[in-house]
């Protein structure tokens, strides 16, 4: 028996060893697979994936395919071309305090380089959607003053220090632009030097260092979608001889050698000028300008350059990266197989052009629209409709600027079928509480409701309090007052209204709603009583001049905005306030049930609407007073969608997270496409408040558009002008205090 056991033991050991080796072998295989997979995943991460532009003969390629290859019904003639626009001021900043005032925005605020770059980046997808897949920007932004192209420009608009080093602030803006262009698979023509600014570099060695530093930085970042333009129109106006022909080829060769041939390099010449032979031979692609030329000359230029290149056996792409707004030149260049660039000088008015700051980067003028539409059609793209948006701001009233305006309420005060506006303030004055009668878009008449009203908090509501068929007005006191009031509209609403006290409570009432709370067919009032951190509703007595009954909806809540909506789909309206919605449990006189749909939102303005047309309501919050409520972060704008059970937290969709007190929140179909859009306006606590339109693109997707800037608003409201939605509001503070503005969509 013992003799038989030994072999069995050995066999068992051999089997276990074999199993161990097999396990190690499998582990090794899986380790290799994991390593390869991990490396592949890392290699394919979007943040390190680079777009690369190359040249094959006369065609540009993006990632090995001719440009526009991804367009479904592309015009074959567009393949390999680069439709572009000259946007040299995308990085603009002026360091000369004596000229900086030249670039102020129309509202008088100082030029903001970050805003300028951010607005340019926001416009990129719209350019791309029209087939414009390339643009020229500059590290020296000469020629910003419309019509002034002097040899020694007084403004200091250079991204280079005198020794040729790169300025970090310019580099940061450049990186943002290049990253955005890469995201949208666009090509950037990066210009370095501009006449009138090259003297900012102390000598030729500094010029060379500027080239080397720029190339080194581009290579280090790994950008492959950049074409280098050594300088703009090297034919004249430059202080340094190395930036003029024939020596410009030294810098072209320097850039190519420094990048080991990875960077495609060229330079440009003045309108109608054909580059000299030594330049044509040195560049990777030919840059020319068509300024002031007729279509016949454009064709002649292309034919002459192409004939020379063919005779040398070196075909190269020909690109106009500056011409003008004459689309006949565009047609001439494209017909000859040359890429074309739009150049719109502008007027330094934040409306026209792309060359003159402050620059409006939107496709917002007839000439801009004509170019982008033509570009789209030529490529084979159906021109996008409503791809960019802009609002026109109209001053409709100028009231006493010494009063702090708190109230803005919309309603048909006089029953003429047109919506009017009630404006109130915190101080006594001849127009402390007024209503503006709408006559037309630009014609509004001011009528005084009460010139003794004071201490009014934000909010207010219109409702027929006494049942006489006329709208009365309701508002509450601020932190100095414990009162709620209503004003009785007389038979002639243009005369002063009589004020009555509703009741006395803790101080500060923010936002009021007029609605039938108890179902008796009569209106009641809902309001925040911020002094006691409570939501109240109040019922008028048969004689509303007597103190009203009050009931508590909720305690230990704080906020600002209120909205009614059928939140749970039961056919009844619920109240939305702060992060909660409230539902009566039976007896509306007792505290209501409270359900939380959001977390952490403070100082909120609220709206409710069906944003995605699914038959269910969504809630929109804007943190209009976030900093007042103790948040260090800027205000967010978000919309929330419920799941199957609306009593649980709703899914959050943040539209913006860095707005400065977006206290105005308006929901309406501003674009006329049948989908509800979201508009917010920042209060004017900064020198550059914005009007932002979140355009509803369907299926829960929104596009962000800055549609106006410079004038903020507090508690702006939706108003109908004819059958179209508009926004009416007034500043809370600042130099525009006392003005009432109307914002309407531009056609």
Tab-separated table of N, CA and C in Angstrom, residues 679-733:
chain	number	residue	atom	x	y	z
A	679	UNK	N	-34.007	82.878	-21.005
A	679	UNK	CA	-33.218	84.107	-21.037
A	679	UNK	C	-32.909	84.529	-19.600
A	680	UNK	N	-31.659	84.873	-19.337
A	680	UNK	CA	-31.275	85.424	-18.041
A	680	UNK	C	-30.497	86.710	-18.271
A	681	UNK	N	-30.612	87.624	-17.316
A	681	UNK	CA	-29.873	88.882	-17.363
A	681	UNK	C	-29.179	89.068	-16.025
A	682	UNK	N	-27.878	89.346	-16.083
A	682	UNK	CA	-27.131	89.624	-14.868
A	682	UNK	C	-27.478	91.007	-14.331
A	683	UNK	N	-27.470	91.137	-12.995
A	683	UNK	CA	-27.571	92.466	-12.415
A	683	UNK	C	-26.302	93.239	-12.721
A	684	UNK	N	-26.367	94.534	-12.601
A	684	UNK	CA	-25.255	95.370	-13.023
A	684	UNK	C	-24.269	95.640	-11.897
A	685	UNK	N	-23.842	94.566	-11.201
A	685	UNK	CA	-22.825	94.692	-10.177
A	685	UNK	C	-21.420	94.614	-10.760
A	686	UNK	N	-21.301	94.338	-12.049
A	686	UNK	CA	-20.017	94.334	-12.742
A	686	UNK	C	-20.068	95.395	-13.828
A	687	UNK	N	-18.956	95.609	-14.483
A	687	UNK	CA	-18.940	96.575	-15.587
A	687	UNK	C	-19.296	95.926	-16.914
A	688	UNK	N	-19.713	94.698	-16.909
A	688	UNK	CA	-20.045	94.022	-18.150
A	688	UNK	C	-21.167	92.988	-17.951
A	689	UNK	N	-22.316	93.411	-17.414
A	689	UNK	CA	-23.422	92.458	-17.276
A	689	UNK	C	-23.873	91.969	-18.645
A	690	UNK	N	-24.362	90.738	-18.693
A	690	UNK	CA	-24.710	90.099	-19.950
A	690	UNK	C	-26.186	89.728	-19.988
A	691	UNK	N	-26.749	89.758	-21.182
A	691	UNK	CA	-28.035	89.150	-21.472
A	691	UNK	C	-27.730	87.855	-22.215
A	692	UNK	N	-28.139	86.746	-21.635
A	692	UNK	CA	-27.778	85.436	-22.176
A	692	UNK	C	-29.042	84.694	-22.559
A	693	UNK	N	-29.052	84.179	-23.770
A	693	UNK	CA	-30.174	83.395	-24.264
A	693	UNK	C	-29.728	81.952	-24.424
A	694	UNK	N	-30.364	81.057	-23.696
A	694	UNK	CA	-30.137	79.632	-23.850
A	694	UNK	C	-31.188	79.129	-24.840
A	695	UNK	N	-30.748	78.910	-26.073
A	695	UNK	CA	-31.658	78.552	-27.155
A	695	UNK	C	-31.950	77.061	-27.104
A	696	UNK	N	-33.211	76.737	-27.036
A	696	UNK	CA	-33.665	75.355	-26.952
A	696	UNK	C	-33.552	74.702	-28.324
A	697	UNK	N	-32.710	73.674	-28.429
A	697	UNK	CA	-32.510	72.959	-29.688
A	697	UNK	C	-33.260	71.636	-29.725
A	698	UNK	N	-34.073	71.371	-28.691
A	698	UNK	CA	-34.837	70.144	-28.632
A	698	UNK	C	-34.097	69.025	-27.932
A	699	UNK	N	-34.855	68.058	-27.430
A	699	UNK	CA	-34.319	66.880	-26.752
A	699	UNK	C	-33.396	67.241	-25.579
A	700	UNK	N	-33.728	68.317	-24.894
A	700	UNK	CA	-32.962	68.704	-23.716
A	700	UNK	C	-31.646	69.400	-23.999
A	701	UNK	N	-31.403	69.800	-25.242
A	701	UNK	CA	-30.159	70.456	-25.611
A	701	UNK	C	-30.384	71.964	-25.746
A	702	UNK	N	-29.416	72.734	-25.227
A	702	UNK	CA	-29.488	74.183	-25.302
A	702	UNK	C	-28.165	74.745	-25.811
A	703	UNK	N	-28.236	75.809	-26.618
A	703	UNK	CA	-27.074	76.559	-27.058
A	703	UNK	C	-27.034	77.893	-26.326
A	704	UNK	N	-25.842	78.296	-25.900
A	704	UNK	CA	-25.677	79.533	-25.155
A	704	UNK	C	-25.280	80.672	-26.084
A	705	UNK	N	-26.027	81.776	-26.026
A	705	UNK	CA	-25.738	82.936	-26.853
A	705	UNK	C	-25.773	84.190	-25.981
A	706	UNK	N	-24.703	84.972	-26.021
A	706	UNK	CA	-24.717	86.295	-25.402
A	706	UNK	C	-25.361	87.239	-26.408
A	707	UNK	N	-26.578	87.678	-26.125
A	707	UNK	CA	-27.352	88.440	-27.102
A	707	UNK	C	-27.289	89.939	-26.860
A	708	UNK	N	-26.766	90.358	-25.710
A	708	UNK	CA	-26.529	91.766	-25.433
A	708	UNK	C	-25.628	91.846	-24.205
A	709	UNK	N	-24.995	92.984	-24.009
A	709	UNK	CA	-24.146	93.159	-22.843
A	709	UNK	C	-23.993	94.644	-22.559
A	710	UNK	N	-23.552	94.921	-21.342
A	710	UNK	CA	-23.278	96.300	-20.971
A	710	UNK	C	-24.287	96.933	-20.050
A	711	UNK	N	-25.545	96.515	-20.156
A	711	UNK	CA	-26.602	97.035	-19.296
A	711	UNK	C	-27.269	95.849	-18.611
A	712	UNK	N	-27.202	95.829	-17.294
A	712	UNK	CA	-27.819	94.750	-16.555
A	712	UNK	C	-29.274	95.050	-16.244
A	713	UNK	N	-29.915	94.100	-15.591
A	713	UNK	CA	-31.305	94.296	-15.213
A	713	UNK	C	-31.611	93.495	-13.961
A	714	UNK	N	-32.531	94.000	-13.200
A	714	UNK	CA	-32.970	93.376	-11.964
A	714	UNK	C	-34.452	93.069	-12.097
A	715	UNK	N	-34.783	91.788	-11.970
A	715	UNK	CA	-36.180	91.376	-11.977
A	715	UNK	C	-36.893	91.710	-13.285
A	716	UNK	N	-36.197	91.547	-14.413
A	716	UNK	CA	-36.834	91.759	-15.710
A	716	UNK	C	-37.918	90.720	-15.938
A	717	UNK	N	-38.901	91.072	-16.761
A	717	UNK	CA	-40.065	90.220	-16.973
A	717	UNK	C	-40.369	90.045	-18.452
A	718	UNK	N	-41.095	88.967	-18.745
A	718	UNK	CA	-41.597	88.723	-20.088
A	718	UNK	C	-42.732	89.693	-20.389
A	719	UNK	N	-42.710	90.246	-21.587
A	719	UNK	CA	-43.771	91.123	-22.043
A	719	UNK	C	-44.042	90.839	-23.510
A	720	UNK	N	-45.283	90.966	-23.924
A	720	UNK	CA	-45.659	90.767	-25.319
A	720	UNK	C	-45.736	92.102	-26.031
A	721	UNK	N	-45.029	92.188	-27.128
A	721	UNK	CA	-45.109	93.361	-27.997
A	721	UNK	C	-45.755	92.868	-29.289
A	722	UNK	N	-47.036	93.214	-29.470
A	722	UNK	CA	-47.778	92.563	-30.538
A	722	UNK	C	-47.964	91.113	-30.165
A	723	UNK	N	-47.572	90.222	-31.039
A	723	UNK	CA	-47.657	88.790	-30.740
A	723	UNK	C	-46.301	88.163	-30.493
A	724	UNK	N	-45.275	88.989	-30.259
A	724	UNK	CA	-43.930	88.476	-30.067
A	724	UNK	C	-43.450	88.703	-28.639
A	725	UNK	N	-42.671	87.748	-28.097
A	725	UNK	CA	-42.154	87.914	-26.745
A	725	UNK	C	-40.988	88.897	-26.707
A	726	UNK	N	-40.903	89.651	-25.641
A	726	UNK	CA	-39.796	90.559	-25.395
A	726	UNK	C	-39.517	90.548	-23.898
A	727	UNK	N	-38.503	91.275	-23.492
A	727	UNK	CA	-38.112	91.351	-22.088
A	727	UNK	C	-38.060	92.819	-21.691
A	728	UNK	N	-38.617	93.131	-20.516
A	728	UNK	CA	-38.564	94.491	-20.008
A	728	UNK	C	-37.954	94.459	-18.614
A	729	UNK	N	-37.078	95.421	-18.324
A	729	UNK	CA	-36.437	95.454	-17.026
A	729	UNK	C	-35.750	96.775	-16.775
A	730	UNK	N	-35.169	96.890	-15.571
A	730	UNK	CA	-34.481	98.092	-15.170
A	730	UNK	C	-33.282	97.735	-14.317
A	731	UNK	N	-32.215	98.540	-14.396
A	731	UNK	CA	-31.054	98.291	-13.546
A	731	UNK	C	-31.398	98.463	-12.063
A	732	UNK	N	-30.659	97.776	-11.233
A	732	UNK	CA	-30.809	97.866	-9.785
A	732	UNK	C	-29.865	98.919	-9.206
A	733	UNK	N	-28.692	98.992	-9.778
A	733	UNK	CA	-27.694	99.982	-9.402
A	733	UNK	C	-26.972	100.436	-10.664
